[in-house]
XYZ file of N, CA, C and O in Angstrom:
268
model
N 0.837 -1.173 0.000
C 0.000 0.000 0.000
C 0.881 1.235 0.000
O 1.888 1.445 0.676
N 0.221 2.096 -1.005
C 1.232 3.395 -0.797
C 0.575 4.791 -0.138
O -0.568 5.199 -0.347
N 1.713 5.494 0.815
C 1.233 6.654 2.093
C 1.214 7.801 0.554
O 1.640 7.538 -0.570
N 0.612 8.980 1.010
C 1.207 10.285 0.429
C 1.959 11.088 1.083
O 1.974 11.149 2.312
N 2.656 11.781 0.316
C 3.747 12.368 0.858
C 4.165 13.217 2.223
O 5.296 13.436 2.656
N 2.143 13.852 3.060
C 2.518 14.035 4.125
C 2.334 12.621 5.504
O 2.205 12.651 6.728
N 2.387 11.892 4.820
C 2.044 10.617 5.799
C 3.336 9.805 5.591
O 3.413 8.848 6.361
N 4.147 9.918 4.924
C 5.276 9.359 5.071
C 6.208 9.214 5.951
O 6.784 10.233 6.330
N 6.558 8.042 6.447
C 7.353 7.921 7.839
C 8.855 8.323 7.593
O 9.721 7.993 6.783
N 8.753 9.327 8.830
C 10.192 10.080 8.689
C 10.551 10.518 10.129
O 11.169 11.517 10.498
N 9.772 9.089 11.148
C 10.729 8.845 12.215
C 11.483 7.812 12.301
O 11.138 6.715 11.863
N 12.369 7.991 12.755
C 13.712 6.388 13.013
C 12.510 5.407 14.332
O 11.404 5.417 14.873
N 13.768 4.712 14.222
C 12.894 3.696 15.616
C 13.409 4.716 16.697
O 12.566 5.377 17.303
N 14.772 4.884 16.977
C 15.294 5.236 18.637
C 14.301 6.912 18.561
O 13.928 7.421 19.618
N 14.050 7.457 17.458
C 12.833 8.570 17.907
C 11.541 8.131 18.309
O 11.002 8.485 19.357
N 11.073 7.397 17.513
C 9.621 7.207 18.167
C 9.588 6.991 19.404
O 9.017 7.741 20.196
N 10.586 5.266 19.927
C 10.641 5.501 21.312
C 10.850 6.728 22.101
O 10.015 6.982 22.969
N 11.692 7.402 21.950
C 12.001 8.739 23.167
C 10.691 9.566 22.560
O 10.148 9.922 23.606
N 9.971 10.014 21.607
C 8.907 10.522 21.889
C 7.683 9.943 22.144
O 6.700 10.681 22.078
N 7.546 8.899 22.393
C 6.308 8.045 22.934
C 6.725 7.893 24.923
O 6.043 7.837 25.946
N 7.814 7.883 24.683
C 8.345 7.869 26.455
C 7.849 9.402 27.025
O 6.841 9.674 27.678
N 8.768 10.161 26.609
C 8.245 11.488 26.602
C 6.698 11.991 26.348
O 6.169 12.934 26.937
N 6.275 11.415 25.654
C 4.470 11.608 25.840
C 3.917 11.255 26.710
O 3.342 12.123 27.366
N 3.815 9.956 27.119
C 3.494 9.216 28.057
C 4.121 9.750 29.470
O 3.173 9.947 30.230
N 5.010 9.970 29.927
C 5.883 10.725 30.724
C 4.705 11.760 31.297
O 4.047 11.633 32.330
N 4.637 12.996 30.142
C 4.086 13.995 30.470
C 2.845 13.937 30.670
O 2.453 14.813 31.441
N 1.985 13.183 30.244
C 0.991 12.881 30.200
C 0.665 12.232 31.323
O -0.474 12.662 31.504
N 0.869 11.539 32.147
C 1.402 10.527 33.429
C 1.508 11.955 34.593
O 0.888 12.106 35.645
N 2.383 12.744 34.035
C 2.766 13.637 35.250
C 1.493 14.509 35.546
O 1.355 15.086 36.625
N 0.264 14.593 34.194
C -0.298 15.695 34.227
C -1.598 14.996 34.495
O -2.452 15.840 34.766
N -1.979 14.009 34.516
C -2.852 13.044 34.998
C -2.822 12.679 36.311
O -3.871 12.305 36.837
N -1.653 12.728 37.028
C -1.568 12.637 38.504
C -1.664 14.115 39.225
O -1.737 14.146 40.454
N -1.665 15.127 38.602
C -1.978 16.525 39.183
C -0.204 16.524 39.578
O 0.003 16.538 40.791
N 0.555 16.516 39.042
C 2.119 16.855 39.212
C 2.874 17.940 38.638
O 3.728 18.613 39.215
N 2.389 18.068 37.177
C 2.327 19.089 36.626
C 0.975 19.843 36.353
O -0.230 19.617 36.464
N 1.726 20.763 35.976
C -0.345 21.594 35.274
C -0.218 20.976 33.948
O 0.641 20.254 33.443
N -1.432 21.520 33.495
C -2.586 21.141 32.559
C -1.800 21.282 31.378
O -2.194 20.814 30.310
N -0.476 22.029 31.511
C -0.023 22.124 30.018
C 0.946 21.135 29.606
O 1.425 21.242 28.477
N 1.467 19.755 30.705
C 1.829 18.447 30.385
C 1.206 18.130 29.422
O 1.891 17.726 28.482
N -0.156 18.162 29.246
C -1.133 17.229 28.367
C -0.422 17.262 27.037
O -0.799 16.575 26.088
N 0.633 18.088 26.986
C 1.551 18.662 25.533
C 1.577 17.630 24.478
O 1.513 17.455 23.261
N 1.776 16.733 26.223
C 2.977 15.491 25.500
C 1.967 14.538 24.512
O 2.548 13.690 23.835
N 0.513 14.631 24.397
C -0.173 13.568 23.515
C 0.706 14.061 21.887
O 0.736 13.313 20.910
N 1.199 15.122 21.919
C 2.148 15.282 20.436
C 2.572 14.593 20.190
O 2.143 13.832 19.324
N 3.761 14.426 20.851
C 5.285 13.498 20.718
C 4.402 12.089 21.071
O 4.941 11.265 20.331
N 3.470 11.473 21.715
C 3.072 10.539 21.551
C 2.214 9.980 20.530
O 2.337 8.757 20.461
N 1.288 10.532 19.620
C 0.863 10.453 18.310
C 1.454 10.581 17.804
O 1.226 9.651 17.030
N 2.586 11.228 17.278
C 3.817 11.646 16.023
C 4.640 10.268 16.310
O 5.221 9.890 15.293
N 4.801 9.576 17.238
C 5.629 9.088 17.537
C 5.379 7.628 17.153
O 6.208 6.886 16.627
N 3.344 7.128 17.694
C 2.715 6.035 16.933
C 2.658 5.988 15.446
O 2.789 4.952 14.795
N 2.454 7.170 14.948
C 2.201 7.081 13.375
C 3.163 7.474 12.730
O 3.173 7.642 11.511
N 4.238 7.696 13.632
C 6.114 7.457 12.521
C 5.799 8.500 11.869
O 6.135 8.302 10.701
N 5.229 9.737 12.011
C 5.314 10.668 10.756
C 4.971 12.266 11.693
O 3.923 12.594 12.251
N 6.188 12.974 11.597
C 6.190 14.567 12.177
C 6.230 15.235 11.211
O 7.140 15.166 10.386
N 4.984 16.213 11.117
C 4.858 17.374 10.278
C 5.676 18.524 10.285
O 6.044 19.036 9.228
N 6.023 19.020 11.507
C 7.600 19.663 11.346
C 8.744 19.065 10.784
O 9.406 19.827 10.079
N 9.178 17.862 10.903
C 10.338 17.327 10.256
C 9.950 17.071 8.650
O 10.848 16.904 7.825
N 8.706 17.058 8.321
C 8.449 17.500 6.870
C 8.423 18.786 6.503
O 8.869 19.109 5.403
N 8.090 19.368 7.051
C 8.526 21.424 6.401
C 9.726 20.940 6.565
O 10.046 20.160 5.667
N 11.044 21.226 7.928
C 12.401 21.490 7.763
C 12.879 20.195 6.850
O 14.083 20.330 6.634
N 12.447 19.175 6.331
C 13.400 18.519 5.608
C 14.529 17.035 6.034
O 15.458 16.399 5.537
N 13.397 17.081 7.694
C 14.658 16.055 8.344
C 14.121 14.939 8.714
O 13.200 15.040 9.524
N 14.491 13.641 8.277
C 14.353 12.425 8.323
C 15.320 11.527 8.958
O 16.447 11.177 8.610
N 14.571 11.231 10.018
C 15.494 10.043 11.202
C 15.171 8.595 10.881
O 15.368 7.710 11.713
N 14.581 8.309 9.444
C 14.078 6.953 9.487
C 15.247 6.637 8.589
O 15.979 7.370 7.924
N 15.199 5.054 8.801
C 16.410 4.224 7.619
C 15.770 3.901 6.322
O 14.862 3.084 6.172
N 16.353 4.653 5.358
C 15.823 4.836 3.597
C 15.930 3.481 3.540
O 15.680 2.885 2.493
């Protein structure tokens, strides 16, 4: 099956992990009342991170995945 060009995966593996950790993280902190409300940040880096594909690293041009 073929993605289009903004759905194209252009995270590596060792990124997704650290931004799915980091989502979850913040998300964790802001669910226990540890941080404020603006933890919830982290559902970003945790969706970008499931679907292998960051829309900023498509504007700037930068790809952490193996061609």
């Amino acid at each position: 099956h073929q993605q289009g060009v903004f759905m194209k995966c252009n995270i590596g593996h060792t990124d997704r992990v650290l931004r799915m950790t980091v989502g979850v993280t913040l998300m964790g902190l802001a669910g226990f009342g540890i941080t404020g409300p603006w933890a919830w940040i982290g559902v970003v880096p945790l969706l970008t991170g499931m679907i292998g594909n960051c829309p900023a690293y498509t504007l700037l041009g930068i790809n952490t995945a193996k061609k």
